[in-house]
Each structure stands twice: as C-alpha cells, then as structure tokens.
C-alpha cells in the first residue's frame, strides 16, 4: 500500500510526506519541482513530472502500478490569486487539467481514493461570521473557480466510476512543523511580513477601515502541521463505507486580525514593527473564519496550535533558513 503525493515537494505536501513516513506508510512523490524542493521529501522516491501536461497520463499510471499505489493526495496546483486573474487559462489548464490527468490514471489503474486540496477561496466574500460547508460557493477569482471546478470533478468521478474523494477547503495556512520545512514563498501575510523585515522595511496593512474590532481584516490561521494531520485523517476516512460528506473546512474556528498577526510576529522576532497602512486590496472580505464542526464530527480532527505557536514556528523556520 502506497500513497502517491502529487506536489509532495512543496510547502504543505512535504509536511504530509514526512508525517506519512513517520507513520510507516509507503510514499511516492510526483512533483515538477517548479516550486517544490526535492531535499524536503527525505528518502521518499521522487518522479519529476508535470501532471498537467497531456503526456502525463501514461507515466502517472505507470507510477501507480510500479509503486502499488492505493491512494492519492493532490497538492499540485498554481495558487497565486493575482496571477490567476491575469492568466486564467493557465490556471484552469494547470489546476483542473492536472487533476483530470490524475483521475484518468487512477481510473485506469483501479486506484479509488483521493484527498484533494481545495480552498476557502471557493466561498468568495460570504456575509457570515463563520462559514460552513453548506454555504453557496461564489468564488471571485479564477483561482477559486478552479478549486470549485476541481470539487465538481471529484464528485463526478465518484458518480462515474466509484472514486472515494475528500476535498479539504483550507483557510489561511502558516507556520512550520519542522524548521527545515518552512514556507519558502512570500505569498501570505506571515511570509510577506518576513520579506519586508529582511529588506529593512515595515510591513503593510491593506486597509484599516473594515467593520472589525481593530479595522483590519480577520482570517482563520491554521498551523501547517495541523493541516497535514487533517489530510491523513481524511485519507483514513476514505476507508469507511459510510461517508456522508466529501467536503470539509480546515481551520481553527477562530480569527485573528492582520494587526494581531503582525503584533505576534513582533513578539516572536523580538523586533519592533510599525506597520504602514495602505489602500484596501480589491476583493478582500472583512472576515473569513471556518466553521469546523463537520470535520471534527466526521473525521475526529481538531486543530492543536494557536496563533502564537503558529507564528513562533514560522519565525523559527525563517531564522533557520537564513
């Protein structure tokens, strides 16, 4: 029994690969290494392959047969919201096309279990304090649209040939489970603040006039190690015959403002930060917090780490990386 982890050399994927290996589960990683790093996956075998390429289906099927794959976890996707707006076709080709190729290879080889990384971006700008999985998805950018289409594709494969699928809608992922697996990209608030600090500049706050207690946006920050454990819980869930749900939020159920996060970074780094307030970014909801009752009830998963622990681990990994 082997788990194929597509995109396993990336930030989140490498955490899942390490946890699976620690549990004694066989793993094979498929990654094109455009953003991933082979040094992050330890002794796991690596197949360098762009799963979104039309030519990838046969090699994927061959990998599944060779390694006796029984389940797939898919992280392989583009995830920059702004880039998705300027390059929508590229995002659909990569995110939806790659998933389709994986599913075709799975159907051909009889692999019927898949955990897929989805996103809270499918919700758009909901007018709710907490968002549960029953909320009508209304994505506001191509990235979110590709994640929603991916969920539809998983559901259609379940109907067509019996795929057992679980889609995990991530909220804001941060932190590091180990110092050598920190987030290498400045694509979220925490790492964007680090990038500013490294440059000797102050962090930016995009708007402080939102209807929140301190005027800055509130988000649900989940530790990457908690998220990795949620994937393994979802993988085990797929072994059950009774699976009434296939979509789960992954968050903490509580929110922190942009100002809160920057304050915690100052505490962890022992540096005085004076953020600069600039104009709002288009499309930023004032608040986005996960309702996590369903994943707790069905998968038995709850988050363990709070915001200070998330930030301390992220800073430790940043210092380690130099």
mmCIF file of N, CA, C and O in Angstrom, residues 3 5 13-28 40-45 178 232:
data_model
loop_
_atom_site.group_PDB
_atom_site.id
_atom_site.type_symbol
_atom_site.label_atom_id
_atom_site.label_comp_id
_atom_site.label_asym_id
_atom_site.label_seq_id
_atom_site.Cartn_x
_atom_site.Cartn_y
_atom_site.Cartn_z
ATOM 1 N N UNK A 3 0.943 5.645 -0.828
ATOM 2 C CA UNK A 3 0.243 6.893 -1.084
ATOM 3 C C UNK A 3 1.058 7.716 -2.072
ATOM 4 O O UNK A 3 2.246 7.981 -1.830
ATOM 5 N N UNK A 5 1.756 11.240 -3.514
ATOM 6 C CA UNK A 5 1.537 12.633 -3.132
ATOM 7 C C UNK A 5 1.982 13.521 -4.284
ATOM 8 O O UNK A 5 3.186 13.672 -4.541
ATOM 9 N N UNK A 13 2.757 19.865 1.072
ATOM 10 C CA UNK A 13 2.964 18.477 0.681
ATOM 11 C C UNK A 13 4.107 17.814 1.418
ATOM 12 O O UNK A 13 4.007 16.638 1.818
ATOM 13 N N UNK A 14 5.204 18.541 1.636
ATOM 14 C CA UNK A 14 6.356 17.958 2.322
ATOM 15 C C UNK A 14 6.024 17.617 3.769
ATOM 16 O O UNK A 14 6.556 16.644 4.318
ATOM 17 N N UNK A 15 5.159 18.400 4.403
ATOM 18 C CA UNK A 15 4.732 18.069 5.763
ATOM 19 C C UNK A 15 3.944 16.753 5.766
ATOM 20 O O UNK A 15 4.128 15.911 6.650
ATOM 21 N N UNK A 16 3.067 16.587 4.792
ATOM 22 C CA UNK A 16 2.286 15.355 4.715
ATOM 23 C C UNK A 16 3.179 14.159 4.424
ATOM 24 O O UNK A 16 3.040 13.091 5.038
ATOM 25 N N UNK A 17 4.131 14.329 3.515
ATOM 26 C CA UNK A 17 5.067 13.241 3.189
ATOM 27 C C UNK A 17 5.829 12.818 4.441
ATOM 28 O O UNK A 17 5.974 11.614 4.722
ATOM 29 N N UNK A 18 6.298 13.776 5.217
ATOM 30 C CA UNK A 18 7.067 13.432 6.417
ATOM 31 C C UNK A 18 6.195 12.729 7.454
ATOM 32 O O UNK A 18 6.632 11.753 8.077
ATOM 33 N N UNK A 19 4.982 13.199 7.641
ATOM 34 C CA UNK A 19 4.086 12.542 8.600
ATOM 35 C C UNK A 19 3.764 11.118 8.169
ATOM 36 O O UNK A 19 3.759 10.194 9.002
ATOM 37 N N UNK A 20 3.478 10.924 6.887
ATOM 38 C CA UNK A 20 3.192 9.584 6.389
ATOM 39 C C UNK A 20 4.386 8.661 6.607
ATOM 40 O O UNK A 20 4.229 7.504 7.036
ATOM 41 N N UNK A 21 5.579 9.154 6.329
ATOM 42 C CA UNK A 21 6.789 8.342 6.512
ATOM 43 C C UNK A 21 6.982 7.995 7.986
ATOM 44 O O UNK A 21 7.352 6.863 8.327
ATOM 45 N N UNK A 22 6.718 8.946 8.874
ATOM 46 C CA UNK A 22 6.864 8.692 10.308
ATOM 47 C C UNK A 22 5.874 7.632 10.790
ATOM 48 O O UNK A 22 6.145 6.924 11.764
ATOM 49 N N UNK A 23 4.739 7.537 10.102
ATOM 50 C CA UNK A 23 3.739 6.532 10.454
ATOM 51 C C UNK A 23 4.024 5.182 9.792
ATOM 52 O O UNK A 23 3.252 4.236 9.956
ATOM 53 N N UNK A 24 5.098 5.094 9.044
ATOM 54 C CA UNK A 24 5.460 3.847 8.402
ATOM 55 C C UNK A 24 4.700 3.553 7.131
ATOM 56 O O UNK A 24 4.703 2.412 6.651
ATOM 57 N N UNK A 25 4.079 4.567 6.547
ATOM 58 C CA UNK A 25 3.327 4.366 5.305
ATOM 59 C C UNK A 25 4.257 4.618 4.117
ATOM 60 O O UNK A 25 5.070 5.541 4.125
ATOM 61 N N UNK A 26 4.115 3.810 3.094
ATOM 62 C CA UNK A 26 4.916 3.986 1.880
ATOM 63 C C UNK A 26 4.406 5.197 1.101
ATOM 64 O O UNK A 26 3.190 5.403 0.966
ATOM 65 N N UNK A 27 5.343 5.967 0.573
ATOM 66 C CA UNK A 27 5.008 7.196 -0.146
ATOM 67 C C UNK A 27 5.813 7.272 -1.435
ATOM 68 O O UNK A 27 6.996 6.907 -1.463
ATOM 69 N N UNK A 28 5.193 7.772 -2.498
ATOM 70 C CA UNK A 28 5.915 8.161 -3.696
ATOM 71 C C UNK A 28 5.460 9.577 -4.041
ATOM 72 O O UNK A 28 4.266 9.889 -3.975
ATOM 73 N N UNK A 40 13.281 18.232 0.521
ATOM 74 C CA UNK A 40 12.287 18.257 1.592
ATOM 75 C C UNK A 40 11.598 16.909 1.811
ATOM 76 O O UNK A 40 10.875 16.756 2.793
ATOM 77 N N UNK A 41 11.769 15.954 0.919
ATOM 78 C CA UNK A 41 10.951 14.741 0.998
ATOM 79 C C UNK A 41 11.700 13.537 1.558
ATOM 80 O O UNK A 41 11.171 12.416 1.548
ATOM 81 N N UNK A 42 12.907 13.749 2.049
ATOM 82 C CA UNK A 42 13.638 12.648 2.670
ATOM 83 C C UNK A 42 13.939 11.531 1.691
ATOM 84 O O UNK A 42 14.366 11.769 0.554
ATOM 85 N N UNK A 43 13.682 10.310 2.126
ATOM 86 C CA UNK A 43 14.001 9.137 1.308
ATOM 87 C C UNK A 43 12.863 8.714 0.377
ATOM 88 O O UNK A 43 12.984 7.699 -0.313
ATOM 89 N N UNK A 44 11.781 9.452 0.377
ATOM 90 C CA UNK A 44 10.654 9.080 -0.485
ATOM 91 C C UNK A 44 11.071 9.137 -1.953
ATOM 92 O O UNK A 44 11.730 10.090 -2.377
ATOM 93 N N UNK A 45 10.709 8.136 -2.759
ATOM 94 C CA UNK A 45 11.040 8.195 -4.189
ATOM 95 C C UNK A 45 10.335 9.372 -4.853
ATOM 96 O O UNK A 45 9.200 9.707 -4.514
ATOM 97 N N UNK A 178 8.517 21.587 11.165
ATOM 98 C CA UNK A 178 9.948 21.411 11.405
ATOM 99 C C UNK A 178 10.649 22.611 10.774
ATOM 100 O O UNK A 178 10.186 23.169 9.775
ATOM 101 N N UNK A 232 -4.269 13.290 6.587
ATOM 102 C CA UNK A 232 -4.165 11.873 6.939
ATOM 103 C C UNK A 232 -5.478 11.380 7.539
ATOM 104 O O UNK A 232 -5.912 10.256 7.262
#
